[in-house]
Coordinates of N, CA and C in Angstrom, one line a residue:
M1 N 113.8 107.1 25.1 CA 113.8 106.6 23.7 C 114.2 106.0 23.1
K2 N 114.2 105.8 21.5 CA 113.9 104.7 21.0 C 115.0 103.7 20.8
P3 N 115.0 102.6 20.5 CA 116.2 101.5 20.5 C 117.8 102.4 19.0
F4 N 117.1 102.7 18.4 CA 117.8 102.7 17.1 C 119.2 104.3 18.0
E5 N 118.4 105.0 18.5 CA 118.7 106.4 19.4 C 119.9 106.0 19.8
N6 N 119.5 104.5 20.9 CA 120.7 103.9 21.7 C 121.3 103.5 20.7
F7 N 121.4 103.0 20.3 CA 122.2 102.3 19.6 C 123.5 103.3 18.6
L8 N 122.7 104.2 18.2 CA 123.2 105.4 16.9 C 124.2 105.7 18.4
D9 N 123.7 106.2 19.3 CA 124.2 107.2 20.3 C 125.9 106.2 20.6
S10 N 125.6 104.8 20.8 CA 127.2 104.0 21.2 C 127.5 103.4 19.9
S11 N 127.2 104.3 18.9 CA 128.2 103.8 17.6 C 129.3 104.2 17.0
V12 N 130.2 103.6 16.9 CA 131.6 103.9 16.2 C 131.3 104.7 14.8
G13 N 130.6 104.4 14.1 CA 130.3 104.8 12.2 C 129.5 106.2 13.1
L14 N 129.0 106.5 14.0 CA 128.2 108.0 14.2 C 129.7 108.8 14.2
Q15 N 130.7 108.6 15.2 CA 131.9 109.0 15.7 C 132.5 109.3 14.5
R16 N 132.9 108.2 13.5 CA 133.4 108.6 12.0 C 132.4 109.9 11.2
I17 N 131.4 109.9 11.2 CA 130.8 110.8 10.4 C 130.7 112.1 11.4
I18 N 130.7 112.0 12.5 CA 131.2 113.7 13.4 C 132.2 113.5 13.1
E19 N 133.5 113.1 13.1 CA 134.8 113.6 12.8 C 135.0 113.9 10.9
I20 N 134.4 113.5 10.5 CA 134.2 113.3 8.9 C 133.4 115.6 8.6
Y21 N 132.6 115.3 9.7 CA 132.0 116.9 9.6 C 132.6 117.4 10.0
V22 N 132.9 118.0 11.0 CA 134.2 119.0 12.1 C 134.8 119.0 10.8
K23 N 135.8 117.8 9.8 CA 136.7 117.7 8.9 C 136.4 119.2 7.8
M24 N 135.3 118.5 7.8 CA 135.0 119.5 6.8 C 134.1 121.4 6.6
R25 N 133.7 121.2 8.1 CA 133.7 122.2 8.8 C 134.7 123.2 8.9
Q26 N 135.7 123.0 9.5 CA 137.3 123.1 9.6 C 137.8 123.6 7.7
Y27 N 137.4 122.8 7.4 CA 138.0 122.9 5.3 C 136.8 124.8 5.7
F28 N 135.9 124.5 5.2 CA 135.5 125.4 5.4 C 135.5 126.8 5.9
Q29 N 136.0 126.3 7.1 CA 136.8 128.1 7.7 C 138.1 128.6 7.4
S30 N 138.9 127.5 7.0 CA 140.3 127.5 6.5 C 139.9 128.4 5.1
E31 N 138.6 128.0 4.0 CA 138.6 128.8 3.6 C 137.9 129.3 2.9
G32 N 138.0 130.6 4.0 CA 136.9 131.6 4.7 C 135.5 131.6 4.3
W33 N 134.9 130.3 3.9 CA 133.9 130.6 3.2 C 132.6 130.6 4.2
S34 N 131.3 131.1 3.5 CA 130.3 131.2 4.7 C 129.3 130.7 4.3
E35 N 128.1 130.1 5.1 CA 127.0 129.4 4.7 C 126.2 129.4 3.6
R36 N 126.5 130.5 3.6 CA 125.8 130.9 1.8 C 126.6 130.4 1.2
D37 N 127.7 130.2 0.9 CA 129.0 129.6 0.5 C 128.2 128.3 0.2
L38 N 127.5 127.9 0.8 CA 127.8 126.2 1.1 C 126.9 125.5 0.2
E39 N 125.8 127.1 -0.1 CA 124.5 126.6 -0.8 C 125.5 126.4 -2.1
K40 N 126.4 126.7 -3.0 CA 126.7 126.7 -3.9 C 127.9 127.5 -4.0
P41 N 129.0 126.3 -3.4 CA 130.5 126.3 -3.6 C 130.8 127.2 -4.5
P42 N 132.1 128.1 -4.2 CA 132.5 128.5 -5.1 C 134.0 128.0 -6.2
Y43 N 133.8 126.2 -5.4 CA 135.0 125.4 -6.0 C 134.7 124.1 -5.0
Y44 N 135.8 123.4 -5.9 CA 135.5 122.1 -5.3 C 136.7 121.2 -5.4
S45 N 137.4 121.2 -4.6 CA 138.8 120.4 -4.1 C 138.2 119.3 -4.2
P46 N 139.8 118.8 -4.5 CA 139.5 117.3 -4.2 C 140.1 116.9 -2.8
Q47 N 140.5 117.7 -2.1 CA 140.0 117.7 -0.5 C 138.6 117.7 0.1
L48 N 138.4 118.5 -1.0 CA 136.6 118.7 0.0 C 135.8 117.8 -1.1
M49 N 135.8 116.8 -2.3 CA 135.1 116.2 -2.7 C 135.7 114.8 -1.9
S50 N 136.5 114.8 -1.7 CA 137.1 113.3 -0.5 C 136.4 113.3 0.6
L51 N 135.8 114.7 1.1 CA 135.2 114.8 3.1 C 133.5 114.2 2.2
H52 N 133.3 114.7 1.3 CA 131.6 114.5 0.6 C 131.3 113.1 1.2
Q53 N 132.3 112.5 -0.3 CA 132.0 111.2 -1.1 C 132.2 110.4 0.8
N54 N 133.3 110.4 1.2 CA 133.5 109.5 2.9 C 132.3 110.0 3.6
F55 N 131.4 111.2 4.0 CA 130.8 111.8 4.4 C 129.4 110.7 4.1
G56 N 129.2 111.1 2.8 CA 128.3 110.7 2.1 C 128.0 108.7 2.5
N57 N 129.1 108.2 2.1 CA 129.3 107.1 2.3 C 128.9 106.5 4.1
E58 N 129.4 107.1 4.7 CA 129.4 106.7 6.2 C 127.8 106.9 6.8
L59 N 127.4 108.1 6.0 CA 126.2 108.0 6.5 C 124.7 106.7 6.1
K60 N 125.4 106.5 4.9 CA 124.4 105.6 4.0 C 124.7 103.8 5.2
D61 N 126.3 103.8 5.3 CA 126.8 102.3 5.7 C 126.4 102.4 7.4
L62 N 125.8 103.2 7.7 CA 125.4 103.5 9.5 C 124.1 103.6 9.6
L63 N 123.2 103.9 8.5 CA 121.6 103.9 8.0 C 121.3 102.4 8.2
Q64 N 122.8 101.6 7.1 CA 121.8 100.1 7.0 C 122.5 99.4 7.6
Q65 N 123.7 99.9 8.8 CA 123.7 99.1 9.8 C 122.5 98.6 10.7
V66 N 122.2 99.8 11.3 CA 120.9 100.4 11.7 C 120.1 99.3 11.6
K67 N 119.8 98.8 10.3 CA 118.5 98.4 9.8 C 118.7 96.9 9.7
D68 N 120.4 97.0 9.4 CA 120.3 95.2 10.0 C 120.6 94.6 11.5
Y69 N 120.6 95.4 12.0 CA 120.6 95.0 13.4 C 119.0 94.6 13.3
G70 N 118.0 95.2 12.6 CA 116.7 95.1 13.1 C 116.1 95.8 13.9
L71 N 116.5 97.6 14.1 CA 116.0 98.8 14.3 C 115.0 99.3 13.6
E72 N 114.2 99.4 13.7 CA 113.4 100.3 12.5 C 113.9 101.5 12.1
I73 N 113.7 101.8 11.7 CA 114.8 103.5 11.5 C 113.8 103.5 9.6
D74 N 113.6 105.0 9.4 CA 114.3 105.4 8.0 C 114.4 106.4 8.1
E75 N 115.0 107.0 6.7 CA 116.0 108.1 6.3 C 115.3 109.1 7.1
E76 N 114.4 109.3 7.5 CA 113.7 110.9 7.8 C 114.6 110.6 9.5
E77 N 113.9 110.0 9.9 CA 113.8 109.4 11.6 C 115.4 109.7 11.6
F78 N 116.6 109.1 10.7 CA 118.3 109.1 10.9 C 118.2 110.4 10.8
N79 N 117.7 111.1 9.7 CA 118.7 112.6 9.5 C 118.0 113.5 10.7
E80 N 116.7 113.1 10.9 CA 116.3 113.9 12.4 C 116.8 113.5 13.4
Y81 N 117.6 112.7 13.3 CA 118.8 112.4 15.2 C 119.9 113.1 14.6
L82 N 120.0 112.8 13.2 CA 121.7 113.9 13.3 C 121.8 115.0 13.0
K83 N 120.2 115.7 12.7 CA 120.3 117.1 13.1 C 120.6 118.0 13.8
P84 N 120.3 117.5 15.0 CA 121.0 118.3 16.3 C 122.3 118.2 17.1
I85 N 123.5 116.9 16.6 CA 124.8 117.2 16.2 C 125.2 117.9 15.4
L86 N 124.8 117.4 14.0 CA 125.4 118.6 13.0 C 125.4 120.3 13.2
S87 N 123.8 120.3 13.6 CA 124.2 121.8 13.9 C 125.5 122.6 15.2
K88 N 124.9 121.3 16.3 CA 126.1 121.7 17.3 C 126.9 122.1 16.7
I89 N 127.9 121.3 15.9 CA 129.4 121.0 15.0 C 129.3 122.5 14.6
D90 N 128.1 123.1 13.6 CA 128.3 123.9 13.2 C 127.9 125.1 13.9
E91 N 127.5 125.0 15.2 CA 128.2 126.3 16.2 C 129.1 126.0 16.7
I92 N 129.8 125.2 16.8 CA 131.6 125.5 17.3 C 132.1 125.6 16.3
T93 N 131.9 125.8 15.0 CA 132.2 125.5 14.0 C 132.5 126.6 12.9
P94 N 132.1 127.8 13.3 CA 131.3 129.3 12.1 C 131.7 129.4 11.4
L95 N 131.8 129.4 10.3 CA 131.6 130.4 9.1 C 131.9 131.8 9.2
S96 N 132.5 132.2 7.7 CA 132.4 133.4 7.9 C 131.9 134.3 7.5
H97 N 131.1 135.5 7.8 CA 130.0 136.0 7.4 C 130.2 136.5 6.2
G98 N 131.0 136.0 5.4 CA 131.2 136.8 3.8 C 131.9 138.2 3.7
N99 N 132.6 138.3 4.9 CA 133.2 140.1 4.6 C 134.8 139.6 4.1
H100 N 135.1 137.7 4.8 CA 136.4 138.1 4.0 C 137.0 137.4 2.5
K101 N 138.1 137.4 2.2 CA 138.4 137.3 1.3 C 138.7 135.8 1.2
R102 N 138.0 135.5 -0.1 CA 138.0 133.5 0.2 C 138.9 133.2 -0.8
R103 N 139.9 132.4 -1.0 CA 140.0 132.1 -1.7 C 139.6 131.3 -2.5
N104 N 140.5 131.6 -3.9 CA 139.6 131.1 -5.2 C 140.8 130.0 -5.7
Q105 N 140.3 129.3 -6.1 CA 140.9 127.9 -7.2 C 141.7 128.5 -8.1
G106 N 143.5 127.8 -7.3 CA 144.3 128.4 -8.3 C 145.3 129.5 -7.3
D107 N 144.6 129.8 -6.7 CA 145.4 131.3 -5.5 C 147.1 130.1 -5.1
E108 N 148.0 130.8 -5.4 CA 148.8 130.3 -4.5 C 149.1 131.4 -3.3
D109 N 148.7 132.5 -2.8 CA 149.2 133.1 -1.8 C 147.9 133.2 -0.8
Y110 N 147.7 131.7 0.3 CA 146.3 132.2 0.4 C 146.6 131.7 2.2

């Protein structure tokens, strides 16, 4: 295990990233979105924009924190470290297969 992996495994920043990502997936589930919808979202709600911004900020902050501690890591290694973690979350928060009626922005009864 690389030193940066030991650091990340116990970091509070990683826990925040996981929490935000789970909230994003739960949001997608509640809206009835499919994986395909994530490629080109049907709409951007304020809640989704906030989650997305927080997620990006936490990623950036954690990568910088690892570097500030003098651990060698580049963005590609960081992303490769995160990939299986986020994939596991994807597995436990599956999205629709596109068969469900999606809520369109402005719908009152969803």
